[in-house]
XYZ file of C-alpha atoms in Angstrom:
598
model
C -26.908 45.742 15.521
C -25.399 49.181 15.140
C -24.286 49.088 18.773
C -22.177 46.050 17.868
C -20.696 47.860 14.845
C -22.603 45.591 12.458
C -23.972 47.268 9.337
C -26.497 45.971 6.750
C -25.269 45.319 3.225
C -28.622 44.847 1.464
C -30.721 47.983 0.933
C -33.217 46.887 -1.739
C -36.279 44.575 -1.514
C -35.646 40.813 -1.554
C -39.240 39.571 -1.717
C -41.230 40.938 -4.628
C -44.694 40.190 -5.981
C -47.389 42.096 -7.853
C -48.804 43.473 -4.602
C -45.630 44.904 -3.104
C -41.958 44.510 -2.221
C -40.244 43.996 1.149
C -36.689 43.814 2.406
C -36.639 40.843 4.785
C -33.297 39.189 3.907
C -29.996 40.809 4.849
C -26.347 40.362 5.681
C -24.701 42.228 8.557
C -20.959 42.709 8.870
C -18.311 44.825 10.542
C -16.018 44.525 7.495
C -16.730 47.311 5.019
C -13.480 47.398 3.048
C -12.518 45.125 0.143
C -15.958 43.605 -0.183
C -18.913 43.589 -2.557
C -22.542 42.694 -1.915
C -25.728 42.416 -3.886
C -28.914 40.572 -4.790
C -29.151 37.771 -7.351
C -32.050 37.935 -9.762
C -32.916 34.234 -9.514
C -36.195 32.402 -8.941
C -34.725 29.598 -6.831
C -37.289 30.631 -4.190
C -39.793 33.460 -3.666
C -37.000 35.345 -1.851
C -34.162 36.744 -3.942
C -30.778 35.307 -2.887
C -28.404 37.766 -1.204
C -24.633 37.578 -1.350
C -21.473 39.147 0.004
C -17.951 38.576 -1.251
C -14.987 39.426 0.971
C -11.538 39.760 -0.540
C -9.559 37.792 2.049
C -7.500 35.702 -0.404
C -3.749 36.006 -0.300
C -2.279 37.895 -3.225
C -0.656 34.739 -4.565
C -4.086 33.202 -5.089
C -5.701 36.142 -6.879
C -4.661 34.983 -10.297
C -6.098 31.494 -9.922
C -8.604 30.598 -12.596
C -10.698 27.645 -13.606
C -8.452 26.993 -16.613
C -6.574 23.683 -16.724
C -3.553 22.844 -18.863
C -3.281 19.281 -20.161
C -1.029 17.326 -22.487
C -3.197 15.378 -24.918
C -2.645 13.226 -27.993
C -3.731 14.391 -31.421
C -5.885 11.415 -32.385
C -7.978 12.738 -35.232
C -9.118 10.361 -37.969
C -6.424 11.791 -40.189
C -3.596 11.162 -37.699
C -4.828 7.630 -36.901
C -5.035 6.842 -40.626
C -1.446 8.048 -41.055
C -0.363 5.901 -38.092
C -2.088 2.850 -39.562
C -0.423 3.433 -42.924
C 3.034 3.588 -41.321
C 2.355 0.452 -39.252
C 1.149 -1.328 -42.381
C 4.400 -0.398 -44.182
C 6.599 -1.922 -41.439
C 8.324 -5.225 -42.255
C 8.611 -6.204 -38.528
C 11.704 -8.332 -39.206
C 13.228 -7.246 -35.888
C 10.216 -8.844 -34.168
C 9.319 -11.839 -36.349
C 12.935 -12.997 -36.594
C 13.581 -12.721 -32.855
C 13.346 -15.765 -30.541
C 13.901 -13.866 -27.273
C 10.460 -12.694 -26.173
C 11.825 -9.713 -24.212
C 13.813 -8.409 -27.182
C 10.946 -9.063 -29.603
C 8.487 -7.218 -27.374
C 10.874 -4.287 -26.794
C 11.406 -3.885 -30.560
C 7.657 -4.105 -31.153
C 6.751 -1.466 -28.563
C 9.567 0.888 -29.558
C 8.390 0.852 -33.179
C 4.796 1.610 -32.209
C 5.859 4.379 -29.800
C 8.070 6.034 -32.395
C 5.289 6.079 -35.000
C 2.654 7.022 -32.415
C 4.690 10.048 -31.316
C 5.275 10.986 -34.948
C 1.664 10.862 -36.130
C -0.209 11.492 -32.863
C 2.085 13.848 -30.938
C 1.419 15.175 -27.466
C 0.217 18.768 -27.524
C -0.656 21.202 -24.752
C -4.281 22.207 -24.476
C -6.066 24.638 -22.177
C -9.454 23.647 -20.807
C -11.963 25.775 -18.966
C -13.764 23.886 -16.233
C -17.504 24.227 -16.596
C -20.449 22.774 -14.767
C -21.847 19.751 -16.557
C -25.505 19.694 -17.496
C -27.659 16.833 -16.304
C -27.951 14.229 -19.098
C -31.644 14.807 -19.816
C -31.190 18.573 -20.285
C -31.529 19.191 -24.022
C -30.583 22.343 -25.914
C -34.283 23.155 -26.219
C -34.772 22.904 -22.446
C -31.743 25.136 -21.839
C -33.224 27.768 -24.145
C -36.555 27.438 -22.341
C -34.784 27.992 -18.994
C -33.214 31.162 -20.393
C -36.636 32.392 -21.496
C -38.064 31.635 -18.039
C -35.247 33.636 -16.420
C -35.917 36.485 -18.847
C -39.626 36.515 -17.913
C -38.647 36.551 -14.242
C -36.413 39.586 -14.714
C -39.237 41.399 -16.541
C -41.577 40.606 -13.661
C -39.065 41.834 -11.052
C -38.571 45.019 -13.057
C -42.255 45.858 -13.735
C -43.876 44.242 -10.673
C -47.270 43.891 -12.365
C -49.872 41.157 -12.014
C -49.742 40.532 -15.774
C -45.965 39.920 -15.864
C -46.146 37.776 -12.703
C -48.906 35.596 -14.167
C -47.062 35.177 -17.468
C -43.836 34.191 -15.668
C -45.507 31.694 -13.300
C -47.516 30.049 -16.081
C -44.360 29.538 -18.162
C -42.361 28.319 -15.151
C -44.974 25.716 -14.143
C -45.184 24.378 -17.694
C -41.392 24.171 -17.964
C -41.092 22.391 -14.589
C -43.609 19.792 -15.765
C -41.719 19.218 -19.032
C -38.358 18.856 -17.219
C -39.833 16.233 -14.862
C -41.202 14.280 -17.826
C -37.835 14.447 -19.627
C -35.993 13.231 -16.529
C -38.474 10.400 -15.996
C -38.245 9.360 -19.652
C -34.427 9.469 -19.625
C -34.079 7.167 -16.614
C -36.813 4.834 -17.857
C -34.884 4.385 -21.123
C -31.522 4.004 -19.339
C -32.871 1.348 -16.957
C -34.401 -0.531 -19.886
C -31.096 -0.382 -21.800
C -29.110 -1.696 -18.795
C -31.605 -4.177 -17.358
C -29.384 -7.146 -18.257
C -26.134 -5.697 -16.888
C -25.914 -5.320 -13.121
C -22.945 -2.921 -13.280
C -24.663 -0.670 -15.807
C -27.918 -0.724 -13.859
C -26.231 0.337 -10.621
C -24.425 3.121 -12.479
C -27.778 4.467 -13.678
C -29.366 4.167 -10.221
C -26.424 5.912 -8.527
C -26.651 8.689 -11.104
C -30.375 9.018 -10.406
C -29.767 9.560 -6.680
C -26.740 11.797 -7.380
C -24.322 9.263 -5.912
C -21.442 9.675 -8.297
C -17.978 8.171 -7.969
C -15.385 10.329 -6.250
C -12.941 12.137 -8.475
C -9.293 12.294 -7.527
C -8.575 15.299 -5.352
C -5.218 15.353 -3.646
C -4.242 17.561 -0.701
C -1.142 19.758 -0.601
C 0.552 17.430 1.876
C 0.414 13.882 3.250
C 1.246 12.604 6.724
C 3.703 9.773 7.356
C 4.911 8.888 10.857
C 3.370 12.141 12.179
C 5.433 14.204 9.731
C 4.179 16.234 6.785
C 5.319 15.400 3.265
C 4.866 18.353 0.931
C 7.027 17.814 -2.167
C 5.179 16.111 -5.034
C 8.014 13.652 -5.751
C 8.221 12.645 -2.098
C 4.446 12.192 -1.890
C 4.267 9.771 -4.838
C 7.272 7.814 -3.532
C 5.619 7.542 -0.112
C 2.392 6.357 -1.749
C 4.319 3.695 -3.654
C 6.135 2.536 -0.513
C 2.824 2.218 1.297
C 1.075 0.285 -1.482
C 3.869 -2.240 -2.168
C 4.289 -2.985 1.548
C 0.605 -3.696 2.326
C 0.810 -7.379 1.376
C 4.234 -8.207 2.887
C 3.350 -6.323 6.097
C 0.158 -8.337 6.625
C 1.843 -11.608 5.622
C 4.647 -11.042 8.152
C 2.090 -10.941 10.985
C 0.568 -14.319 10.094
C 1.631 -17.141 12.406
C 4.101 -19.486 10.714
C 3.229 -23.163 10.293
C 5.102 -26.188 8.973
C 2.016 -27.866 7.519
C 1.699 -28.255 3.746
C -0.678 -25.664 2.325
C -1.778 -28.052 -0.460
C -2.528 -31.144 1.637
C -6.322 -30.875 1.245
C -6.416 -30.934 -2.548
C -6.345 -34.091 -4.664
C -3.861 -34.017 -7.531
C -5.360 -33.648 -11.012
C -3.848 -36.280 -13.309
C -4.617 -34.212 -16.414
C -2.171 -31.533 -17.553
C -2.805 -28.101 -18.995
C -1.223 -27.362 -22.377
C -0.819 -23.937 -23.954
C -2.298 -23.962 -27.433
C -0.808 -21.468 -29.896
C -2.908 -18.518 -30.985
C -3.482 -16.926 -34.390
C -4.156 -13.471 -35.805
C -7.921 -13.923 -35.926
C -8.102 -14.809 -32.225
C -5.881 -11.867 -31.271
C -7.987 -9.418 -33.301
C -11.224 -10.845 -31.887
C -9.963 -10.462 -28.312
C -8.828 -6.874 -28.871
C -12.130 -5.877 -30.446
C -13.978 -7.255 -27.398
C -12.200 -4.845 -25.028
C -14.046 -1.701 -24.010
C -12.876 1.635 -25.380
C -10.911 3.197 -22.536
C -8.736 6.310 -22.450
C -6.617 5.416 -19.393
C -2.978 5.248 -20.478
C -0.338 2.755 -19.358
C 3.356 3.402 -18.789
C 3.928 3.346 -22.569
C 1.249 6.047 -22.919
C -0.923 3.584 -24.864
C -4.667 3.333 -24.300
C -6.991 0.524 -25.394
C -8.914 2.806 -27.742
C -5.741 3.396 -29.742
C -4.787 -0.305 -29.742
C -8.227 -1.218 -31.100
C -7.839 1.297 -33.933
C -4.488 -0.139 -35.099
C -4.844 -3.852 -34.261
C -5.323 -4.896 -37.908
C -1.831 -3.588 -38.701
C -0.003 -4.970 -35.648
C -1.700 -8.372 -35.314
C 1.077 -10.311 -37.104
C 3.992 -9.265 -34.832
C 1.750 -9.308 -31.743
C 0.644 -12.884 -32.504
C 4.302 -13.896 -32.870
C 5.111 -12.385 -29.452
C 2.164 -14.184 -27.804
C 3.124 -17.553 -29.301
C 6.782 -16.986 -28.398
C 5.708 -16.272 -24.817
C 3.612 -19.458 -24.664
C 6.310 -21.691 -26.192
C 9.128 -20.416 -23.944
C 7.123 -20.028 -20.737
C 8.235 -16.400 -20.381
C 6.066 -13.358 -19.763
C 7.788 -10.232 -21.185
C 9.372 -8.142 -18.427
C 8.090 -4.846 -19.828
C 4.551 -6.196 -19.555
C 4.993 -6.433 -15.773
C 5.136 -2.701 -15.034
C 2.015 -1.185 -13.492
C 1.102 2.479 -13.343
C -0.752 3.092 -10.064
C -3.158 5.946 -9.348
C -4.250 6.472 -5.703
C -8.012 6.887 -5.304
C -9.397 8.532 -2.178
C -11.911 6.396 -0.242
C -13.052 8.294 2.857
C -11.762 9.807 6.092
C -8.739 12.083 6.469
C -7.387 12.670 2.951
C -3.897 13.323 4.348
C -3.490 9.665 5.423
C -2.208 7.016 3.020
C -4.490 4.384 4.577
C -7.528 6.216 3.193
C -6.516 5.631 -0.427
C -6.762 2.532 -2.576
C -4.471 1.799 -5.523
C -5.859 1.542 -9.030
C -3.365 -0.308 -11.226
C -3.218 0.365 -14.949
C -1.402 -2.523 -16.590
C 0.148 -2.362 -20.077
C -2.608 -2.585 -22.697
C -0.703 -5.196 -24.699
C -0.243 -7.374 -21.602
C -4.028 -7.572 -21.248
C -4.209 -9.235 -24.664
C -1.658 -11.896 -23.704
C -3.404 -12.413 -20.353
C -6.771 -12.772 -22.078
C -5.385 -15.479 -24.354
C -3.994 -17.427 -21.403
C -7.151 -16.887 -19.328
C -9.381 -18.294 -22.087
C -7.295 -21.476 -22.207
C -7.123 -21.767 -18.421
C -10.863 -21.233 -18.055
C -11.555 -23.990 -20.572
C -9.269 -26.368 -18.641
C -10.862 -25.494 -15.286
C -14.369 -26.089 -16.618
C -13.449 -29.294 -18.472
C -12.169 -30.966 -15.308
C -14.526 -29.186 -12.898
C -11.640 -27.943 -10.755
C -13.438 -25.228 -8.786
C -15.512 -25.976 -5.709
C -19.272 -25.713 -6.066
C -19.341 -23.369 -3.054
C -17.477 -20.652 -5.022
C -19.664 -18.084 -6.816
C -17.181 -15.303 -7.603
C -15.732 -14.564 -11.072
C -17.452 -17.566 -12.679
C -19.627 -17.828 -15.756
C -23.338 -18.275 -15.081
C -22.857 -17.440 -11.393
C -23.400 -14.150 -9.606
C -23.977 -12.535 -6.236
C -27.663 -13.396 -6.647
C -26.900 -17.140 -6.621
C -24.789 -16.818 -3.466
C -27.511 -14.769 -1.756
C -30.214 -17.279 -2.705
C -28.082 -20.157 -1.414
C -27.550 -18.418 1.930
C -31.236 -17.532 2.273
C -32.446 -21.042 1.447
C -29.947 -22.689 3.782
C -30.873 -20.494 6.747
C -34.647 -20.720 6.174
C -34.382 -24.529 5.957
C -32.607 -24.568 9.326
C -35.306 -22.391 10.884
C -38.153 -24.437 9.341
C -36.632 -27.592 10.851
C -36.443 -25.956 14.313
C -32.623 -25.908 14.253
C -30.264 -23.341 15.694
C -28.648 -21.714 12.638
C -25.372 -19.837 13.003
C -23.788 -17.776 10.234
C -20.243 -16.428 10.457
C -19.129 -13.762 7.990
C -15.343 -13.943 7.756
C -13.260 -10.884 6.909
C -9.940 -11.445 5.142
C -7.566 -8.479 5.006
C -6.274 -7.615 1.528
C -6.596 -11.260 0.470
C -5.410 -10.660 -3.111
C -2.309 -8.818 -1.812
C -0.996 -11.467 0.602
C -1.042 -14.489 -1.728
C 2.227 -16.401 -1.514
C 3.629 -17.091 -4.991
C 5.323 -20.374 -4.022
C 2.128 -21.753 -2.475
C 0.081 -20.612 -5.479
C 2.427 -22.280 -7.980
C 2.346 -25.529 -5.965
C -1.451 -25.457 -5.952
C -1.490 -24.824 -9.688
C 0.848 -27.810 -10.108
C -1.585 -30.000 -8.159
C -4.434 -28.789 -10.364
C -2.626 -29.884 -13.526
C -1.035 -26.575 -14.539
C 2.488 -27.926 -14.897
C 5.581 -27.618 -17.042
C 5.754 -24.640 -19.409
C 2.349 -23.348 -18.272
C 3.521 -23.301 -14.650
C 6.778 -21.636 -15.690
C 4.785 -19.042 -17.631
C 2.703 -18.215 -14.558
C 5.826 -18.048 -12.401
C 7.289 -15.575 -14.879
C 3.972 -13.678 -14.916
C 3.865 -13.363 -11.109
C 7.500 -12.588 -10.309
C 9.739 -9.572 -10.934
C 6.746 -7.267 -11.257
C 7.196 -3.543 -10.656
C 4.965 -0.546 -10.128
C 5.151 3.221 -9.880
C 2.679 5.832 -8.653
C 1.651 8.821 -10.729
C -0.295 11.841 -9.494
C -0.691 14.464 -12.202
C 2.852 15.316 -13.371
C 4.577 13.678 -10.369
C 5.971 10.175 -10.967
C 7.557 7.933 -8.340
C 10.426 5.514 -8.765
C 9.786 1.846 -9.509
C 9.276 -0.603 -6.639
C 9.263 -4.418 -6.709
C 6.067 -6.335 -5.906
C 6.927 -9.452 -3.898
C 3.575 -11.106 -3.183
C -0.065 -11.099 -4.221
C -1.707 -11.373 -7.632
C -1.533 -8.328 -9.928
C -4.207 -5.754 -9.127
C -6.413 -4.875 -12.084
C -5.272 -7.937 -14.008
C -7.347 -10.375 -16.032
C -5.704 -13.510 -14.633
C -5.690 -12.353 -10.995
C -9.259 -13.454 -10.143
C -8.794 -16.912 -11.733
C -5.552 -17.472 -9.846
C -7.147 -16.380 -6.583
C -10.042 -18.823 -7.028
C -7.583 -21.691 -7.512
C -5.588 -20.496 -4.494
C -8.570 -20.450 -2.119
C -10.322 -23.431 -3.726
C -9.478 -26.073 -1.105
C -10.801 -23.928 1.765
C -14.149 -25.687 1.352
C -12.459 -29.045 2.093
C -11.206 -27.996 5.521
C -14.442 -28.987 7.267
C -17.262 -31.416 6.508
C -19.448 -29.921 9.249
C -19.551 -26.379 7.908
C -21.470 -25.087 4.899
C -19.305 -22.695 2.848
C -20.566 -19.900 0.598
C -17.759 -18.026 -1.155
C -17.750 -15.070 -3.496
C -14.023 -14.706 -4.241
C -12.621 -13.711 -0.816
C -16.032 -12.991 0.765
C -16.300 -16.076 2.955
C -19.454 -17.112 4.805
C -19.859 -20.293 6.839
C -23.059 -21.818 8.196
C -23.651 -24.489 10.800
C -26.813 -25.816 12.441
C -27.822 -28.083 15.307
C -30.770 -28.881 17.565
C -28.499 -28.342 20.570
C -27.117 -24.805 20.978
C -24.153 -25.814 23.157
C -23.203 -28.575 20.736
C -23.406 -26.031 17.908
C -21.074 -23.649 19.742
C -18.612 -26.459 20.482
C -18.574 -27.724 16.881
C -18.166 -24.262 15.371
C -15.316 -23.427 17.769
C -13.477 -26.610 16.761
C -14.026 -26.058 13.037
C -12.996 -22.399 13.242
C -9.682 -23.519 14.711
C -9.152 -25.677 11.595
C -10.046 -22.706 9.400
C -7.581 -20.447 11.196
C -4.839 -23.025 10.673
C -5.708 -23.130 6.956
C -5.545 -19.331 6.698
C -2.140 -19.319 8.414
C -0.778 -22.039 6.115
C -1.954 -20.128 3.071
C -0.697 -16.714 4.219
C -4.182 -15.190 4.349
C -4.807 -12.634 7.082
C -7.991 -13.219 9.104
C -9.367 -10.006 10.612
C -11.172 -11.338 13.684
C -12.330 -7.889 14.803
C -14.260 -7.404 11.539
C -15.543 -10.986 11.444
C -19.191 -11.102 12.597
C -21.741 -13.802 13.453
C -25.540 -14.011 13.462
C -27.703 -16.525 15.319
C -30.680 -16.699 12.981
C -34.337 -17.088 13.971
C -36.921 -14.976 15.824
C -36.782 -17.213 18.892
C -33.061 -16.484 19.191
C -33.346 -12.695 19.142
C -32.282 -12.415 22.796
C -29.878 -15.373 22.914
C -26.253 -14.320 23.357
C -23.439 -16.758 22.609
C -19.659 -16.590 22.833
C -17.278 -18.015 20.248
C -13.567 -17.206 20.230
C -10.795 -17.461 17.680
C -7.381 -17.417 19.371
C -8.790 -15.812 22.529
C -10.565 -13.075 20.567
C -14.352 -13.121 20.712
C -16.339 -12.869 17.493
C -18.896 -10.083 17.686
C -22.506 -11.241 17.539
C -24.714 -8.895 15.509
C -28.384 -8.711 14.549
C -27.696 -7.860 10.907
C -24.849 -7.921 8.408
C -24.397 -6.632 4.857
C -23.478 -9.607 2.683
C -22.691 -8.872 -0.982
C -24.623 -5.617 -0.768
C -27.733 -7.130 0.844
C -28.601 -6.676 4.522
C -29.258 -10.000 6.269
C -30.824 -9.821 9.713
C -31.378 -12.516 12.329
C -35.056 -12.856 11.361
C -34.194 -13.290 7.642
C -36.583 -10.479 6.782
C -36.155 -7.628 4.317
C -37.359 -4.863 6.611
C -33.863 -3.271 6.922
C -34.119 -2.438 3.204
């Protein structure tokens, strides 16, 4: 090593016990300036960790620290009480006496913002980033860990059998207690969330250390092979990319002159918007979860819930004014968008998904409309029985059971069973507003209610915010609002008549996740029928401006006897890939309908 000009940095023993000490861990380097080295006194293993730190940072980075500066609201009990008192003292005449919903809403929001800034001002706070403890680590366990480390240092210092025995005995006992605490914590968490699928998965992901990604943005982004470095330019480029996803996909869809609503029978019954009252508004607000994410007014739902008792009268007036005039307030149509990294190269816009934060007050108005629409849909049984997504008393489990039973019945009856898992690109983003409103008309959502939804869908805007950088506003021209309450309901009504396209195919839908099944005793007849029916489906997708991704669409020929049978089915001269297994709604289905892949 010396002949290569490499010198050892560690000169003291790294493996120590009561019987002796040896130096068997080292670091060799040819850099001897501007560096420090040493041994960590830590019992992570029976070898002491060694380290070397080389000062190769540029001078401009030397002063970096783990301290963050944030602007936060002062929302103590005292400040919220003062805000509530001021809101209670307002006469709200400039809202209650106004018959233009846009003016009434603007006056309402401006009053709240003025008082909010007065009583709960933004202040600058410094935060030191620290490592978070695991949730089952109590203060007592932390103190016990400190004592264990202290015993280890005594043992390393004295190197006697007595100190080694005392340390190991304490360590083993502590390890056992920590395991019991962890086991007890997750047992209690699973029990508490056993009836909520989302909560249960959150606990399970935490248990296997699979946490959601936090936003981490690079210093530059790449657009058309060029680097974008300025913060303002980056957020504007993000916004351009997000607002153009839907129109770009829709422009590639083949145009057709056929009526997109021809499959659906017209509902003779009409939907009427019933006025709301203060009690309903308060009840809806209280049902929202406490969330700290702020909208473009800098309001969060936690704050709205704390003041709802003192703003319910003017807010109820605005909601009823909106329903009676068929107008959705323009300032409720502005979305704040935060890009969230998915995977892949973090310098590419395509590897981010937009998270839209809609105005908190708009969610209340949406919730009121959604409750009335849901009641109308259920009363007249408007949704197809093959749809399982976003519906009460239906879940992914029901869709999975339906698929499993259908396929196993085919196999039991000695039929060839073919499943095709259709991939739709950004289905919620490509929805055509004119087609949607026509379909709503056919379903009985006419007159003022239809006008209200037209107002809700059109003239929407969004901006992108990353830390302190804010983009300009851009218009949204198609799709249903991301992150909205009404969006899923509107999408279900939009895609509802898909199941009427073919009487030979079995449809299983979970929102835009579309699966079709077909069976026959004759394999060639099955292939011929599916090819014909897929052509009808493709025509329906084109008419409805939904983008079919044939390359990501897969098919499975179910049954053990068919494990080696290869078939060919094309959509517009592109062959659908035949696979042995496919992940449907989070569950792996294979051609044998067995659960071995899990």
